mmCIF file of C-alpha atoms in Angstrom:
data_model
loop_
_atom_site.group_PDB
_atom_site.id
_atom_site.type_symbol
_atom_site.label_atom_id
_atom_site.label_comp_id
_atom_site.label_asym_id
_atom_site.label_seq_id
_atom_site.Cartn_x
_atom_site.Cartn_y
_atom_site.Cartn_z
ATOM 1 C CA GLY A 1 64.983 70.389 92.082
ATOM 2 C CA VAL A 2 66.727 73.340 90.361
ATOM 3 C CA ARG A 3 66.508 72.125 86.805
ATOM 4 C CA LEU A 4 62.607 72.432 87.810
ATOM 5 C CA LEU A 5 62.926 75.450 89.153
ATOM 6 C CA LYS A 6 65.202 77.317 85.979
ATOM 7 C CA ILE A 7 62.710 75.659 84.137
ATOM 8 C CA ALA A 8 59.147 77.469 85.271
ATOM 9 C CA THR A 9 61.579 80.713 86.028
ATOM 10 C CA SER A 10 62.072 80.942 82.048
ATOM 11 C CA LYS A 11 58.663 80.435 81.851
ATOM 12 C CA GLY A 12 57.932 83.513 83.588
ATOM 13 C CA ASP A 13 56.873 81.982 87.162
ATOM 14 C CA LYS A 14 57.967 84.624 89.667
ATOM 15 C CA SER A 15 57.589 82.182 92.206
ATOM 16 C CA SER A 16 60.077 79.899 91.389
ATOM 17 C CA ALA A 17 62.430 82.706 90.464
ATOM 18 C CA VAL A 18 62.723 83.236 94.276
ATOM 19 C CA GLN A 19 63.410 79.760 94.953
ATOM 20 C CA LEU A 20 65.918 79.855 92.552
ATOM 21 C CA ALA A 21 67.309 82.857 93.702
ATOM 22 C CA GLN A 22 67.953 81.573 97.524
ATOM 23 C CA CYS A 23 69.014 78.407 95.961
ATOM 24 C CA TYR A 24 71.789 80.165 94.234
ATOM 25 C CA LEU A 25 72.334 82.514 97.689
ATOM 26 C CA ASN A 26 72.722 79.256 99.659
ATOM 27 C CA GLY A 27 74.368 77.173 96.991
ATOM 28 C CA TRP A 28 71.330 74.577 97.930
ATOM 29 C CA GLY A 29 71.422 72.184 94.708
ATOM 30 C CA ILE A 30 73.707 74.933 92.370
ATOM 31 C CA ASP A 31 76.919 76.945 93.029
ATOM 32 C CA ALA A 32 76.525 79.672 95.185
ATOM 33 C CA ASP A 33 76.197 82.860 93.057
ATOM 34 C CA ALA A 34 75.005 85.734 94.988
ATOM 35 C CA LYS A 35 75.138 88.152 91.659
ATOM 36 C CA LYS A 36 72.777 85.759 89.960
ATOM 37 C CA ALA A 37 70.267 85.559 93.031
ATOM 38 C CA VAL A 38 70.388 89.556 92.856
ATOM 39 C CA GLN A 39 69.510 89.328 89.128
ATOM 40 C CA LEU A 40 66.735 86.990 89.510
ATOM 41 C CA LEU A 41 64.829 88.491 92.194
ATOM 42 C CA LEU A 42 65.484 92.505 90.500
ATOM 43 C CA HIS A 43 64.194 90.893 87.070
ATOM 44 C CA HIS A 44 61.311 88.454 88.947
ATOM 45 C CA PRO A 45 59.562 91.312 91.833
ATOM 46 C CA LEU A 46 57.038 89.242 93.802
ATOM 47 C CA ASN A 47 55.920 92.407 95.494
ATOM 48 C CA ARG A 48 53.573 90.512 98.005
ATOM 49 C CA SER A 49 55.945 87.773 98.958
ATOM 50 C CA LYS A 50 57.575 88.338 102.040
ATOM 51 C CA LYS A 51 60.564 86.069 101.201
ATOM 52 C CA TYR A 52 61.633 88.204 97.968
ATOM 53 C CA HIS A 53 61.805 91.374 100.420
ATOM 54 C CA PHE A 54 63.731 89.975 102.740
ATOM 55 C CA LEU A 55 65.815 87.785 100.370
ATOM 56 C CA LEU A 56 66.804 91.188 98.557
ATOM 57 C CA ALA A 57 67.122 93.357 101.326
ATOM 58 C CA SER A 58 69.443 90.785 103.026
ATOM 59 C CA CYS A 59 71.446 91.314 100.205
ATOM 60 C CA TYR A 60 71.750 94.773 99.898
ATOM 61 C CA PHE A 61 72.827 94.697 104.235
ATOM 62 C CA GLU A 62 75.451 92.803 103.610
ATOM 63 C CA GLY A 63 76.401 94.019 100.120
ATOM 64 C CA ASN A 64 76.519 90.637 98.773
ATOM 65 C CA GLY A 65 75.614 90.103 95.197
ATOM 66 C CA ILE A 66 74.758 94.173 94.912
ATOM 67 C CA GLU A 67 76.187 97.086 96.286
ATOM 68 C CA LYS A 68 76.078 97.727 100.079
ATOM 69 C CA ASP A 69 72.169 99.891 100.034
ATOM 70 C CA LEU A 70 71.399 100.041 103.934
ATOM 71 C CA LYS A 71 68.239 102.452 102.927
ATOM 72 C CA LYS A 72 67.461 100.025 100.601
ATOM 73 C CA ALA A 73 67.988 97.191 103.191
ATOM 74 C CA PHE A 74 65.834 98.979 105.591
ATOM 75 C CA GLU A 75 63.039 99.531 102.961
ATOM 76 C CA GLY A 76 63.058 95.720 101.995
ATOM 77 C CA PHE A 77 62.963 94.340 105.892
ATOM 78 C CA LYS A 78 60.189 96.620 106.596
ATOM 79 C CA LYS A 79 58.430 95.176 103.509
ATOM 80 C CA ALA A 80 58.484 92.257 104.523
ATOM 81 C CA ALA A 81 58.181 92.758 108.240
ATOM 82 C CA GLU A 82 54.657 94.206 107.400
ATOM 83 C CA LEU A 83 53.809 90.836 105.480
ATOM 84 C CA GLY A 84 54.908 88.943 108.625
ATOM 85 C CA HIS A 85 58.358 87.682 108.220
ATOM 86 C CA GLY A 86 59.605 87.033 111.346
ATOM 87 C CA LYS A 87 63.522 87.593 110.588
ATOM 88 C CA ALA A 88 62.750 90.505 108.953
ATOM 89 C CA LYS A 89 60.919 92.281 111.794
ATOM 90 C CA ASN A 90 63.998 91.194 114.008
ATOM 91 C CA TYR A 91 66.270 92.756 111.516
ATOM 92 C CA LEU A 92 63.750 95.757 111.008
ATOM 93 C CA GLY A 93 64.410 96.253 114.998
ATOM 94 C CA ASP A 94 68.177 96.231 114.200
ATOM 95 C CA CYS A 95 67.842 98.947 111.451
ATOM 96 C CA TYR A 96 65.542 100.952 114.555
ATOM 97 C CA TYR A 97 68.118 100.207 117.280
ATOM 98 C CA TYR A 98 71.223 101.214 114.957
ATOM 99 C CA GLY A 99 70.209 103.285 112.777
ATOM 100 C CA TYR A 100 71.020 101.410 109.433
ATOM 101 C CA GLY A 101 69.262 102.962 106.733
ATOM 102 C CA VAL A 102 67.186 104.839 108.725
ATOM 103 C CA SER A 103 67.482 107.303 112.295
ATOM 104 C CA ALA A 104 67.651 105.157 115.464
ATOM 105 C CA ASP A 105 64.641 104.975 117.006
ATOM 106 C CA TYR A 106 64.559 102.653 120.244
ATOM 107 C CA TYR A 107 60.957 102.591 120.398
ATOM 108 C CA LYS A 108 60.643 101.007 117.559
ATOM 109 C CA ALA A 109 63.045 98.859 117.492
ATOM 110 C CA ALA A 110 61.619 97.501 120.720
ATOM 111 C CA LYS A 111 58.059 97.064 118.726
ATOM 112 C CA TRP A 112 59.959 95.020 115.802
ATOM 113 C CA TYR A 113 62.057 92.737 118.547
ATOM 114 C CA LYS A 114 58.779 92.174 120.400
ATOM 115 C CA ASP A 115 56.528 91.594 117.745
ATOM 116 C CA ALA A 116 59.380 88.775 116.048
ATOM 117 C CA ALA A 117 59.885 87.227 120.087
ATOM 118 C CA ASP A 118 56.354 87.298 120.535
ATOM 119 C CA ASN A 119 54.891 86.030 117.612
ATOM 120 C CA HIS A 120 57.646 84.342 115.950
ATOM 121 C CA SER A 121 59.857 83.213 118.657
ATOM 122 C CA ASN A 122 63.068 84.805 117.514
ATOM 123 C CA GLY A 123 65.829 84.325 119.986
ATOM 124 C CA ASP A 124 68.192 87.314 118.574
ATOM 125 C CA ALA A 125 64.654 89.379 118.804
ATOM 126 C CA ALA A 126 64.402 88.431 122.649
ATOM 127 C CA TYR A 127 67.368 88.451 123.315
ATOM 128 C CA SER A 128 67.743 92.502 121.941
ATOM 129 C CA LEU A 129 64.832 92.882 123.635
ATOM 130 C CA ALA A 130 65.767 91.633 127.100
ATOM 131 C CA CYS A 131 68.570 93.793 126.615
ATOM 132 C CA MET A 132 66.359 97.241 125.911
ATOM 133 C CA TYR A 133 64.003 96.457 128.981
ATOM 134 C CA SER A 134 67.138 95.704 131.275
ATOM 135 C CA ASN A 135 68.434 99.054 130.365
ATOM 136 C CA GLY A 136 65.243 100.572 129.869
ATOM 137 C CA GLU A 137 65.878 101.587 126.269
ATOM 138 C CA GLY A 138 62.704 102.351 124.494
ATOM 139 C CA VAL A 139 60.747 100.572 127.290
ATOM 140 C CA THR A 140 60.315 101.398 130.243
ATOM 141 C CA LYS A 141 62.874 99.371 132.151
ATOM 142 C CA ASP A 142 61.734 96.032 133.672
ATOM 143 C CA THR A 143 63.939 93.478 135.158
ATOM 144 C CA GLN A 144 61.004 90.629 135.209
ATOM 145 C CA ALA A 145 60.444 91.351 131.503
ATOM 146 C CA ALA A 146 63.982 91.502 130.680
ATOM 147 C CA ILE A 147 64.580 88.269 132.355
ATOM 148 C CA LYS A 148 61.253 86.432 130.311
ATOM 149 C CA TYR A 149 62.883 87.372 127.366
ATOM 150 C CA PHE A 150 66.692 86.591 128.252
ATOM 151 C CA LEU A 151 64.900 83.091 129.071
ATOM 152 C CA LEU A 152 62.979 83.002 125.829
ATOM 153 C CA ALA A 153 66.342 83.549 124.021
ATOM 154 C CA ALA A 154 67.932 80.742 125.920
ATOM 155 C CA GLU A 155 65.931 78.306 124.406
ATOM 156 C CA LYS A 156 66.904 78.997 121.124
ATOM 157 C CA PRO A 157 69.944 78.336 118.605
ATOM 158 C CA LEU A 158 71.779 81.414 119.766
ATOM 159 C CA GLY A 159 71.316 80.667 123.245
ATOM 160 C CA LEU A 160 73.963 78.487 123.864
ATOM 161 C CA GLU A 161 76.364 81.606 124.815
ATOM 162 C CA LEU A 162 73.302 83.420 126.914
ATOM 163 C CA ARG A 163 72.918 79.779 128.871
ATOM 164 C CA HIS A 164 76.475 79.962 129.944
ATOM 165 C CA SER A 165 76.025 83.628 130.615
ATOM 166 C CA LEU A 166 72.842 83.278 132.909
ATOM 167 C CA GLY A 167 74.886 81.384 135.255
ATOM 168 C CA LYS A 168 77.042 84.502 136.040
ATOM 169 C CA PRO A 169 76.401 85.998 138.964
ATOM 170 C CA HIS A 170 74.975 89.561 137.569
ATOM 171 C CA PHE A 171 72.341 87.565 135.921
ATOM 172 C CA LYS A 172 71.807 85.373 139.005
ATOM 173 C CA GLN A 173 70.740 88.697 141.017
ATOM 174 C CA MET A 174 67.793 88.729 138.516
ATOM 175 C CA LEU A 175 66.920 85.391 138.760
ATOM 176 C CA PRO A 176 63.594 85.202 141.286
ATOM 177 C CA ASP A 177 65.102 82.188 142.707
ATOM 178 C CA ALA A 178 68.776 83.738 143.434
ATOM 179 C CA GLY A 179 70.538 83.226 146.856
#
């Protein structure tokens, strides 16, 4: 595991460095050490790796092992999203929605949330998109689309709290069989 990743990294294998960095970030088989993870990522750039860009962007976003920098986080999430990373698409939607490292743009936020929800079944993105459809933010207000994405979000791990919310009167009124 970690020992082999260290050996491969010492021989210049960038993919192993990214895997080892993830181990350091999560404490998988080794003591968690965000600074070591960031150093590995910065010293072994793997420009076509969606995981590389996502991990480094996450560190910049949270200030984990490196000084917080929302502009660099945005740039990294954008690269990872463009390479097809589902969670990065959701985070990029958050960046556009809240203006993290970029000017807020609800239309672009909705575009990335929709991609993450539709193509990666990302529950967080589905929930955010449902709220946008419900409120008409960046999209045309659409109750049926809001219901579709609320239900998709409710199927995902984040959905425990959401499942409880779907039973509340204001959500029941939106559901087709509500009486």
